[in-house]
XYZ file of C-alpha atoms in Angstrom:
712
model
C -4.620 -12.637 14.612
C -4.086 -8.770 15.215
C -5.424 -6.867 11.774
C -4.259 -2.960 11.567
C -6.126 -1.314 9.145
C -3.406 1.574 8.320
C -4.828 2.580 4.615
C -8.917 2.353 3.401
C -9.705 3.731 0.158
C -12.873 4.572 0.151
C -13.877 7.983 -1.013
C -17.688 10.261 -2.219
C -18.928 9.943 -5.611
C -16.525 11.830 -8.583
C -13.359 11.767 -6.058
C -9.774 11.180 -7.552
C -9.803 7.812 -5.254
C -9.857 4.266 -6.457
C -13.403 3.643 -5.156
C -15.406 5.088 -8.027
C -18.404 3.475 -8.335
C -20.018 6.314 -10.437
C -17.827 5.212 -13.181
C -18.861 2.323 -15.728
C -15.911 1.345 -17.912
C -14.084 -1.931 -17.267
C -10.474 -3.127 -17.822
C -10.092 -4.911 -21.403
C -7.246 -7.529 -20.995
C -5.629 -5.376 -23.426
C -5.924 -2.656 -20.592
C -4.824 -4.835 -18.022
C -1.379 -5.897 -20.273
C -0.689 -2.190 -20.028
C -0.427 -1.579 -23.520
C -2.771 1.521 -23.540
C -0.763 4.606 -23.142
C -4.017 6.452 -22.269
C -4.080 4.393 -19.118
C -0.918 5.983 -17.429
C -0.518 8.988 -15.651
C 1.455 11.627 -17.661
C 5.050 13.070 -16.587
C 7.537 15.449 -17.784
C 9.315 14.366 -20.483
C 13.446 14.509 -20.200
C 12.569 16.431 -16.913
C 16.604 17.234 -15.841
C 19.072 20.295 -14.603
C 20.630 22.178 -17.238
C 24.528 20.902 -16.287
C 25.712 22.558 -13.242
C 22.795 25.401 -13.324
C 19.901 25.959 -11.269
C 17.699 25.580 -14.110
C 15.830 22.925 -15.096
C 14.514 21.797 -18.598
C 11.660 19.443 -20.380
C 10.273 18.630 -23.448
C 6.831 19.883 -24.118
C 5.770 18.403 -27.726
C 8.184 19.725 -30.247
C 10.301 21.913 -27.759
C 12.355 21.627 -25.111
C 11.642 24.268 -22.213
C 13.580 25.893 -19.477
C 12.486 26.937 -15.991
C 14.308 28.845 -12.945
C 13.285 28.739 -9.516
C 11.160 31.663 -8.373
C 10.252 32.118 -11.840
C 6.616 31.298 -13.338
C 7.018 31.106 -17.340
C 9.328 28.541 -19.195
C 11.810 29.866 -22.040
C 12.082 27.607 -24.854
C 15.625 26.416 -25.716
C 15.105 23.971 -28.331
C 12.623 24.151 -31.404
C 12.284 21.080 -33.010
C 11.636 22.648 -36.462
C 15.127 24.336 -35.760
C 16.906 21.490 -34.882
C 15.615 19.663 -38.183
C 16.690 22.736 -39.837
C 20.191 21.878 -38.346
C 20.037 18.053 -39.361
C 18.931 18.961 -43.130
C 22.038 21.237 -43.418
C 24.192 18.333 -42.821
C 22.330 16.070 -45.284
C 20.491 14.026 -42.807
C 17.052 13.459 -42.297
C 14.582 15.203 -39.978
C 13.131 13.650 -36.921
C 9.638 13.445 -36.417
C 10.007 14.101 -32.675
C 12.123 15.944 -30.119
C 15.558 13.966 -29.448
C 16.601 12.543 -25.536
C 19.341 15.313 -25.182
C 21.633 15.660 -22.107
C 23.224 18.670 -21.145
C 27.286 19.011 -21.481
C 27.365 22.647 -19.769
C 25.351 25.333 -19.550
C 25.169 26.264 -23.445
C 25.428 22.945 -25.079
C 24.552 19.259 -24.941
C 24.237 16.158 -26.834
C 21.895 13.396 -28.326
C 22.086 10.211 -30.430
C 20.422 9.685 -33.312
C 20.314 6.557 -35.791
C 23.812 5.802 -34.326
C 25.157 9.183 -35.143
C 26.361 11.385 -32.029
C 25.557 15.225 -31.955
C 26.641 18.467 -30.088
C 24.319 21.011 -29.917
C 25.095 24.546 -29.222
C 22.686 26.578 -27.874
C 23.746 30.348 -28.175
C 25.213 29.737 -31.797
C 21.926 27.515 -32.492
C 24.775 25.431 -34.254
C 24.696 21.338 -34.241
C 27.972 19.230 -34.942
C 28.416 15.786 -36.042
C 30.583 14.277 -33.671
C 30.867 10.954 -34.710
C 28.903 7.922 -36.796
C 29.155 4.425 -34.380
C 28.661 1.258 -36.493
C 25.007 -0.001 -36.757
C 26.162 -2.834 -34.617
C 27.566 -0.929 -31.651
C 26.095 -1.320 -28.436
C 26.622 -0.009 -24.905
C 27.784 3.557 -25.963
C 29.131 5.136 -23.158
C 30.107 8.806 -23.429
C 32.663 11.380 -21.580
C 31.785 14.781 -21.201
C 32.539 17.247 -21.945
C 34.885 16.100 -24.421
C 32.175 13.219 -26.242
C 34.560 10.788 -26.272
C 33.052 7.137 -26.274
C 33.619 4.051 -25.592
C 31.020 0.976 -26.991
C 31.079 -2.559 -27.967
C 30.449 -4.529 -31.166
C 29.714 -8.147 -30.429
C 32.363 -9.026 -27.601
C 34.984 -6.499 -28.051
C 35.508 -3.134 -26.468
C 36.364 -0.034 -28.943
C 36.670 3.859 -28.533
C 35.971 6.959 -30.562
C 37.483 10.179 -30.466
C 35.358 12.255 -33.263
C 35.424 9.863 -35.914
C 38.749 8.076 -35.409
C 37.504 4.751 -33.954
C 40.088 2.291 -32.030
C 39.631 -1.479 -31.227
C 40.929 -2.143 -27.676
C 40.297 -5.751 -27.312
C 40.478 -8.763 -29.647
C 38.996 -11.456 -28.038
C 38.053 -15.006 -29.317
C 34.299 -16.382 -28.770
C 33.532 -16.736 -25.213
C 35.673 -13.782 -24.092
C 33.421 -10.771 -23.605
C 34.562 -7.441 -22.972
C 32.850 -3.833 -22.239
C 29.754 -5.461 -21.139
C 27.886 -6.149 -17.858
C 28.908 -9.454 -16.142
C 28.304 -11.526 -13.156
C 24.670 -11.981 -14.947
C 23.753 -8.009 -13.690
C 24.231 -9.110 -10.055
C 25.591 -7.228 -7.378
C 23.991 -3.703 -8.495
C 26.083 -4.231 -12.103
C 24.554 -2.691 -14.913
C 27.343 -2.437 -17.291
C 30.739 -3.188 -18.182
C 32.165 0.410 -19.271
C 34.077 2.951 -16.772
C 35.488 6.450 -17.864
C 38.025 7.964 -15.482
C 37.384 11.632 -14.494
C 40.155 13.319 -16.292
C 38.613 10.963 -19.489
C 42.248 10.121 -20.395
C 41.365 6.323 -19.090
C 38.880 3.815 -19.583
C 38.127 0.761 -17.362
C 36.028 -1.991 -18.820
C 35.247 -5.765 -17.403
C 36.591 -8.556 -18.998
C 34.483 -11.830 -18.568
C 35.997 -15.243 -19.839
C 33.235 -17.436 -20.208
C 35.085 -20.159 -22.221
C 34.801 -22.654 -19.286
C 31.023 -22.071 -18.667
C 28.760 -24.769 -19.933
C 26.601 -23.678 -23.031
C 23.022 -24.157 -22.493
C 20.992 -24.972 -25.336
C 18.371 -22.617 -26.119
C 15.959 -23.298 -29.271
C 14.816 -20.516 -31.330
C 11.693 -22.336 -33.657
C 11.173 -19.435 -35.895
C 13.363 -20.763 -38.375
C 12.183 -23.487 -40.875
C 15.056 -25.597 -39.342
C 15.324 -24.523 -35.733
C 18.360 -22.712 -34.378
C 20.602 -22.890 -31.402
C 20.925 -20.025 -29.447
C 23.483 -21.223 -26.624
C 23.353 -19.536 -23.912
C 26.540 -19.426 -21.104
C 24.608 -20.030 -18.283
C 26.382 -21.400 -14.931
C 24.069 -23.243 -12.755
C 24.680 -23.433 -9.022
C 27.578 -25.633 -7.884
C 29.251 -25.742 -11.800
C 32.081 -23.719 -13.230
C 31.635 -20.365 -13.056
C 33.066 -17.501 -15.195
C 35.953 -15.299 -14.757
C 36.255 -11.428 -14.699
C 39.164 -9.258 -14.210
C 39.272 -5.267 -14.948
C 41.380 -3.860 -17.359
C 42.470 -0.043 -17.896
C 43.124 1.478 -21.319
C 45.281 4.520 -21.286
C 44.411 6.862 -24.088
C 47.530 8.333 -24.510
C 50.202 5.247 -24.337
C 47.317 3.154 -26.415
C 47.802 0.131 -23.751
C 45.857 -1.778 -21.484
C 46.495 -3.151 -18.180
C 44.706 -5.171 -16.164
C 44.098 -5.247 -11.759
C 45.759 -7.589 -10.271
C 42.995 -8.912 -8.289
C 44.589 -12.185 -7.973
C 42.919 -15.630 -6.925
C 40.476 -17.460 -7.077
C 39.864 -16.675 -10.370
C 35.911 -17.040 -10.334
C 35.666 -14.326 -7.595
C 32.971 -11.603 -8.258
C 34.360 -7.843 -8.740
C 32.022 -4.949 -8.532
C 31.210 -1.732 -7.242
C 34.147 -0.239 -9.493
C 35.160 2.922 -8.956
C 37.331 5.978 -9.944
C 39.332 8.020 -7.349
C 38.825 12.111 -8.725
C 42.013 12.421 -9.569
C 42.251 9.582 -12.086
C 45.485 7.541 -10.412
C 43.525 4.622 -8.756
C 40.891 2.655 -9.113
C 38.647 0.720 -6.970
C 36.488 -2.679 -6.837
C 34.920 -4.608 -4.148
C 35.808 -8.280 -4.440
C 33.604 -11.211 -2.749
C 34.391 -14.826 -2.686
C 31.820 -17.281 -4.530
C 30.433 -17.983 -1.085
C 29.436 -14.196 -1.001
C 30.235 -14.087 2.688
C 33.026 -11.889 2.746
C 34.192 -8.512 0.583
C 37.053 -6.335 0.347
C 37.015 -2.889 -0.981
C 40.635 -2.804 -2.912
C 42.432 -0.138 -4.209
C 44.993 -0.171 -7.299
C 47.304 1.618 -8.986
C 45.370 2.755 -12.465
C 48.671 2.715 -14.460
C 50.340 -0.103 -13.596
C 47.673 -2.485 -12.036
C 49.110 -3.083 -8.930
C 47.164 -3.219 -5.655
C 47.654 -0.447 -3.220
C 45.721 -1.517 -0.415
C 42.420 -2.936 1.309
C 40.675 -0.049 2.476
C 38.172 -2.272 4.718
C 36.378 -5.738 4.794
C 33.040 -6.686 5.524
C 31.833 -10.338 6.738
C 28.403 -12.178 7.260
C 27.247 -15.434 8.378
C 24.941 -15.759 5.399
C 25.711 -12.872 2.557
C 27.142 -9.820 1.674
C 25.757 -7.990 -1.213
C 27.423 -4.905 -2.262
C 24.966 -3.381 -4.628
C 26.642 0.409 -4.976
C 29.997 2.296 -6.062
C 32.137 4.449 -3.893
C 30.549 8.574 -4.012
C 33.634 10.422 -3.508
C 32.666 14.070 -1.708
C 33.299 16.778 -4.656
C 35.793 19.372 -2.902
C 37.492 16.952 -0.874
C 39.283 14.537 -2.726
C 39.965 12.524 0.600
C 36.719 11.005 1.448
C 33.686 9.038 0.235
C 30.275 7.796 0.847
C 30.000 3.876 1.040
C 26.660 2.036 1.476
C 26.298 -0.878 3.903
C 24.041 -3.287 5.801
C 26.579 -3.938 8.478
C 24.418 -2.951 11.366
C 21.280 -4.644 10.170
C 20.005 -1.998 7.811
C 21.529 -0.197 4.666
C 22.745 3.372 5.794
C 25.488 5.756 4.743
C 28.947 5.640 5.912
C 31.308 8.312 5.740
C 35.308 7.398 5.126
C 38.620 8.701 4.711
C 40.216 8.009 0.960
C 42.668 5.402 2.994
C 39.887 3.426 4.398
C 39.545 5.028 7.608
C 35.717 5.471 9.173
C 35.217 8.971 10.028
C 31.278 8.011 11.117
C 28.059 6.529 10.014
C 25.860 9.112 8.625
C 22.713 7.591 8.937
C 21.186 5.184 11.561
C 18.030 3.204 12.636
C 15.373 0.764 11.607
C 15.160 1.815 7.956
C 17.149 1.628 4.668
C 18.864 3.800 2.224
C 17.096 2.999 -0.918
C 19.442 5.372 -3.561
C 22.316 7.853 -3.092
C 21.267 11.281 -4.875
C 24.766 12.779 -5.032
C 26.073 16.017 -2.974
C 25.498 19.878 -3.036
C 28.675 21.973 -4.806
C 30.723 22.503 -2.194
C 30.795 18.679 -0.312
C 28.907 19.468 2.881
C 26.003 17.926 2.291
C 25.009 14.339 0.652
C 21.502 13.600 -1.022
C 19.492 10.185 -0.633
C 16.189 8.254 -0.462
C 15.154 6.121 2.315
C 12.092 4.515 3.987
C 12.694 6.533 6.937
C 8.688 7.432 7.144
C 7.509 4.051 6.207
C 8.627 0.832 4.586
C 6.166 1.521 1.816
C 7.390 4.847 1.152
C 10.267 6.391 -0.541
C 11.813 9.757 0.391
C 14.350 12.514 0.116
C 16.636 13.157 2.047
C 19.914 15.426 2.909
C 22.353 14.763 5.653
C 25.128 17.354 6.686
C 28.530 15.212 6.711
C 29.595 16.745 10.143
C 26.693 17.222 12.277
C 24.557 14.083 10.729
C 21.870 16.271 10.927
C 18.844 14.908 8.532
C 16.453 16.980 6.680
C 13.750 15.666 4.774
C 13.275 17.108 1.066
C 10.203 15.762 0.016
C 6.797 17.105 1.843
C 4.267 14.420 0.555
C 3.642 11.301 1.698
C 4.109 8.605 -1.444
C 7.546 6.636 -3.075
C 8.981 9.589 -5.157
C 11.982 9.939 -8.068
C 14.307 12.957 -6.857
C 17.083 15.026 -8.896
C 18.838 17.088 -6.659
C 20.499 20.439 -9.100
C 24.187 20.683 -8.541
C 24.341 23.693 -5.827
C 22.471 21.295 -3.595
C 19.777 24.044 -3.095
C 17.019 22.800 -5.241
C 15.327 19.653 -6.241
C 13.175 18.293 -9.200
C 10.570 15.505 -7.775
C 8.053 13.051 -9.160
C 5.975 10.947 -6.838
C 2.736 9.511 -6.489
C 0.762 7.704 -3.397
C -2.374 6.131 -3.141
C -4.396 8.217 -4.415
C -2.229 10.579 -6.387
C -1.313 9.339 -9.928
C 1.574 11.512 -10.296
C 2.744 14.781 -9.667
C 5.963 16.879 -10.274
C 7.392 19.398 -8.263
C 10.251 21.737 -7.794
C 11.169 21.615 -4.022
C 13.794 23.641 -2.520
C 15.954 21.235 -0.471
C 14.798 22.476 3.090
C 11.714 20.528 2.113
C 9.425 22.973 1.056
C 7.426 22.631 -2.413
C 8.108 25.686 -4.701
C 6.239 24.975 -7.459
C 3.951 22.230 -8.935
C 5.247 21.638 -12.503
C 2.929 19.011 -13.617
C -0.308 17.637 -11.549
C -1.480 14.301 -13.455
C -5.251 13.650 -14.024
C -6.628 10.717 -13.161
C -6.493 8.208 -15.888
C -9.150 5.905 -14.675
C -11.538 8.082 -13.779
C -13.747 6.900 -16.177
C -13.107 3.153 -14.524
C -14.916 1.219 -12.064
C -12.647 -0.030 -9.740
C -12.802 -1.842 -6.604
C -11.480 -0.619 -2.675
C -8.117 -1.255 -1.665
C -7.193 -1.839 1.634
C -3.448 -1.809 3.105
C -2.838 -3.424 6.421
C -0.716 -5.713 8.729
C -0.854 -8.744 9.992
C 1.520 -10.279 12.373
C 4.134 -13.188 11.264
C 4.567 -16.120 13.616
C 7.426 -14.566 15.372
C 5.627 -11.368 15.852
C 6.888 -9.414 13.018
C 4.640 -7.071 11.045
C 3.689 -8.088 7.353
C 2.236 -5.717 4.720
C -1.407 -6.744 3.013
C -2.935 -5.558 0.466
C -6.804 -6.190 -0.857
C -8.506 -5.409 -3.738
C -12.107 -5.650 -3.433
C -14.303 -6.851 -6.360
C -16.442 -4.096 -8.017
C -19.745 -3.873 -6.351
C -18.696 -5.644 -3.308
C -21.647 -7.024 -0.996
C -20.170 -7.994 2.507
C -23.398 -10.432 2.579
C -21.629 -12.650 -0.359
C -19.343 -14.705 -0.529
C -16.255 -14.459 -3.389
C -13.173 -16.552 -4.368
C -9.495 -15.174 -3.452
C -6.664 -14.913 -6.185
C -3.410 -14.369 -3.941
C -0.980 -12.580 -6.152
C 2.391 -13.454 -4.985
C 5.951 -13.057 -5.520
C 7.896 -13.642 -2.403
C 11.282 -13.081 -3.075
C 14.426 -11.051 -2.531
C 14.818 -7.600 -4.042
C 11.065 -7.228 -4.212
C 8.227 -4.838 -2.657
C 4.804 -5.688 -3.829
C 2.929 -3.311 -1.631
C 3.786 0.614 -1.577
C 2.427 3.819 -0.897
C 2.400 4.748 -4.389
C -0.512 4.537 -7.014
C -2.860 2.024 -6.290
C -0.812 0.570 -3.957
C 1.325 -0.930 -6.028
C -0.918 -3.058 -7.616
C -1.082 -2.975 -11.091
C -3.974 -3.279 -13.567
C -4.272 -7.040 -14.367
C -4.854 -7.296 -10.499
C -7.160 -4.759 -10.545
C -8.904 -6.605 -13.879
C -9.180 -9.958 -11.694
C -11.050 -7.836 -9.272
C -13.489 -6.539 -11.813
C -14.324 -9.936 -12.652
C -15.269 -10.675 -8.992
C -12.409 -11.803 -7.421
C -10.664 -10.725 -3.863
C -7.239 -10.032 -4.972
C -4.940 -10.518 -2.157
C -1.161 -9.519 -1.845
C 1.119 -10.017 0.905
C 4.923 -9.039 1.408
C 6.635 -12.062 3.409
C 9.565 -12.079 5.106
C 12.373 -12.546 2.586
C 11.818 -9.493 0.483
C 12.806 -6.066 0.357
C 13.101 -2.840 2.377
C 12.639 -4.336 5.848
C 16.600 -4.649 6.397
C 18.582 -7.568 7.013
C 17.456 -10.224 9.353
C 13.959 -9.985 7.763
C 15.627 -10.588 4.139
C 17.830 -13.278 5.526
C 16.024 -15.537 7.441
C 15.072 -17.440 3.888
C 18.662 -18.272 3.834
C 19.482 -22.179 2.608
C 15.781 -23.009 2.644
C 13.848 -20.916 0.280
C 10.155 -21.288 0.386
C 9.772 -22.444 4.206
C 9.369 -19.158 5.892
C 7.984 -17.328 2.890
C 5.284 -20.147 2.462
C 4.264 -19.676 6.330
C 4.152 -15.879 5.947
C 1.690 -16.607 2.794
C -0.110 -19.027 4.943
C -0.531 -16.384 7.972
C -2.434 -14.046 5.343
C -4.467 -17.575 4.271
C -5.775 -17.358 7.998
C -6.662 -13.978 7.971
C -8.518 -14.272 4.788
C -10.817 -17.183 6.326
C -11.516 -15.326 9.193
C -13.327 -12.934 6.851
C -17.026 -13.549 6.175
C -17.115 -12.562 2.777
C -14.040 -15.199 1.795
C -15.498 -18.257 0.072
C -12.407 -20.459 1.943
C -13.198 -23.617 -0.602
C -12.528 -20.922 -3.744
C -8.931 -19.531 -3.086
C -6.102 -19.528 -5.716
C -2.672 -18.427 -6.409
C -0.841 -17.131 -9.080
C 3.031 -15.886 -9.336
C 5.931 -15.401 -12.160
C 9.660 -16.352 -11.653
C 10.111 -16.153 -7.664
C 6.899 -16.249 -7.511
C 6.007 -19.113 -9.745
C 8.076 -21.233 -7.601
C 6.631 -20.016 -4.326
C 2.934 -20.601 -6.333
C 3.616 -24.119 -7.040
C 5.230 -24.632 -3.447
C 1.911 -23.389 -2.002
C -0.155 -25.625 -3.948
C 1.890 -28.769 -3.216
C 2.115 -28.270 0.374
C -1.597 -26.736 0.974
C -3.609 -28.456 -1.567
C -6.334 -28.474 1.220
C -6.258 -24.253 1.258
C -5.218 -23.743 -2.491
C -8.032 -25.025 -5.471
C -6.465 -23.648 -8.369
C -2.619 -22.254 -8.661
C -1.070 -20.656 -12.081
C 2.899 -20.526 -12.061
C 4.495 -18.662 -14.683
C 8.747 -18.887 -15.504
C 9.058 -21.159 -11.957
C 12.307 -22.278 -10.576
C 11.405 -25.618 -9.943
C 14.664 -26.545 -8.769
C 17.707 -24.209 -7.284
C 20.288 -26.495 -8.382
C 19.493 -24.943 -12.343
C 19.633 -21.864 -11.538
C 22.233 -19.808 -11.827
C 25.368 -19.454 -9.869
C 25.041 -15.665 -8.317
C 21.663 -15.869 -7.337
C 21.467 -19.648 -6.262
C 24.897 -19.494 -4.419
C 23.773 -16.310 -2.135
C 20.347 -17.298 -1.436
C 20.927 -21.511 -0.928
C 24.841 -21.492 -0.761
C 26.013 -24.490 -3.011
C 24.159 -27.486 -3.358
C 27.529 -29.396 -1.946
C 27.758 -27.358 0.908
C 23.672 -27.387 1.584
C 22.407 -30.922 -0.136
C 19.800 -30.803 2.432
C 18.516 -27.271 1.413
C 18.464 -28.503 -2.305
C 16.439 -31.411 -1.536
C 13.953 -30.106 0.524
C 13.239 -26.774 -1.760
C 13.157 -29.094 -4.706
C 9.501 -28.883 -6.203
C 10.125 -32.019 -8.476
C 10.865 -33.806 -5.591
C 7.268 -33.055 -4.318
C 5.435 -33.650 -7.645
C 3.893 -36.479 -6.048
C 2.139 -34.195 -3.482
C -0.128 -32.317 -6.662
C -3.702 -32.426 -6.456
C -6.272 -30.269 -8.152
C -5.560 -27.699 -10.753
C -2.518 -26.283 -11.582
C -1.300 -24.520 -15.099
C 2.503 -23.709 -15.752
C 3.493 -21.277 -18.126
C 6.779 -21.169 -19.708
C 8.533 -19.187 -22.668
C 10.602 -21.702 -24.492
C 13.907 -19.105 -24.755
C 13.811 -18.086 -21.426
C 17.717 -17.379 -19.882
C 17.047 -16.631 -16.624
C 14.513 -19.339 -15.450
C 15.404 -22.018 -18.390
C 12.693 -24.065 -19.676
C 14.462 -26.950 -18.046
C 12.800 -25.992 -14.689
C 8.966 -26.551 -15.689
C 9.528 -29.328 -18.215
C 11.586 -31.368 -15.620
C 9.284 -30.626 -12.900
C 5.873 -31.801 -15.752
C 7.931 -34.893 -16.536
C 8.045 -36.108 -12.739
C 4.282 -35.175 -13.130
C 4.296 -37.667 -15.713
C 6.205 -40.094 -13.705
C 3.775 -39.961 -10.975
C 0.784 -40.108 -12.939
C -0.450 -36.609 -11.876
C -2.215 -34.351 -14.096
C -1.543 -30.912 -14.944
C -2.202 -27.877 -17.649
C 0.695 -26.268 -19.501
C 1.291 -23.892 -21.844
C 4.404 -22.507 -23.772
C 4.891 -19.265 -25.255
C 7.110 -19.771 -28.606
C 10.327 -17.475 -28.610
C 9.410 -15.276 -25.730
C 12.009 -15.254 -23.076
C 11.491 -14.599 -18.931
C 7.984 -12.863 -19.756
C 5.395 -11.969 -22.213
C 5.768 -9.009 -22.951
C 3.783 -6.688 -25.168
C 1.041 -6.910 -27.695
C 1.399 -11.010 -26.320
C 0.905 -9.910 -22.931
C -3.282 -9.958 -23.146
C -3.016 -13.281 -24.446
C -1.284 -14.220 -20.942
C -3.892 -12.218 -19.376
C -6.622 -14.054 -20.921
C -5.028 -17.379 -20.428
C -4.543 -16.757 -16.943
C -7.766 -15.254 -16.272
C -9.958 -17.963 -18.110
C -7.819 -20.665 -15.938
C -9.323 -19.060 -12.698
C -13.043 -18.497 -14.072
C -12.968 -22.397 -15.361
C -11.717 -23.695 -12.273
C -11.882 -21.586 -9.272
């Protein structure tokens, strides 16, 4: 098997790198759990552009400072002590720290504190209380510059115009307005959409009354209480979603006539810049066809279909339309239709102008346009699947310019003019740096250079390389060696796996994407290996969709290619290999343990899917189709059906309030093991959902690491 070493960390004594043999500190379980803020590289708080100005602002202690390209010094624009004086003049308690201020224009900003919305005028140093939201208000969406707001209370939508609050919907239990729908699939993160002119607000209405209520039990009460979750499992009845449009002038709601079937998916909600038309992408339940439709915002009437996309396996729109400024007649659409996610420039009537980007790489985010609408800005993996860099593309010529000069994974914010960018990045040897860039690809100023937070810690050497899948596809791997590594010794291995869609474990970011938990295991004497198999993210359609209808098979084949590589290394103890994963990774961990018991001595699985028929409709049917159309696939991928193959040590961990991978998954597997006379270890975190966060995560890490210590 061909082994192509791409990156090797082996730095001299005292360097900033990851092989810090001169240092002696080791991670505690608390450190590995990520609860020690001192171990995270310092960034810049509230870094943003001052509205449409080429001026950037950031918080520093009790101040917000403003800087300009070409100017070395930053000026104070907000002083917390002065802000507190203004708050006290309104009979409101002082703040202990600077609130999160967002800019309305060059002279004013707004912030929320304790459900109160304030407007701050910079020149006059005047603070105005705009409105007070009810304490149970959620999903607050503020429209600039008017500071009108739409929000939800429980399952209904409300509107505020200063102190005037209006209830927009009056729905029964089981019908939800103004919130995210389709279980946050298809890129959906909210359910309120203001029109550009601020005179209308669109919102999702989700009818879940027909969906089975799944019983979650809260055991923290003296008498345990039911906390039902409406959970549509694959093949079962799903919820029905429509889109309403509330007109502030007429105080009336119309619903888009999106038609039948009622259980179709609505996403990519977008407004035309003139606020007269609204758009949504519609997918059938089988997710193999997407139509981008236009509707009249005043009447809800269907206007036209702009275009459609069809795929044999599935279509997955994740982004809205991005209308070009200074040209209300064209927009950008992100599509994977040629095999990789790229930018397409369309006329507003749906006629394709041109495909703006091409190649065997993917666009990962859209950043916006310059003020004149001549260029579009985006993030992409153009240099490497492990990197994310910022680029501009000329809408007429298609010329692409790389903006971020440093290798790594970047987060970039382009100014309104399109001339400058604020960029924060890390790579394998840079914990975090923030630069002011010109969009021609030059760094103008380093705004913040974080110290290495691990400079006093003893870490093992990390390498990133590729091996080949059975079909020759390169697969990225990461290997962390134990501290004080001796190539003459043999070491046990922990394989850390995820393996599913929309995830990438190995990146050209700080520590190559490895978290402190993995390095904690290396400090305890384990080789820690990770492989991004086919089916994972940022490698294109064919790479991702090869797992369709038979989850686990291809992923496991690729993981075993990694095992073959490990066994070829003289310092690997091939009799002591374990595997650990959570969620999809928990599914993979059990799958590998059941199907390759001679290889994996120990397995740990957290929150595991054990049968895809118990998983939610949108995700499950996208990757597996329905149980009715793919019965053999569901039977073959069910870990419950394979429980009889269990040999050796397996620990399953689950939160009993998990609303994502419901507790039934692991309990059903446990019951089958009992039926088959198979022994395993099982641990429940009461009150926790799909993972164990916060203080108790250190307990989880102790539990997992001690299991490997005792059994591997």
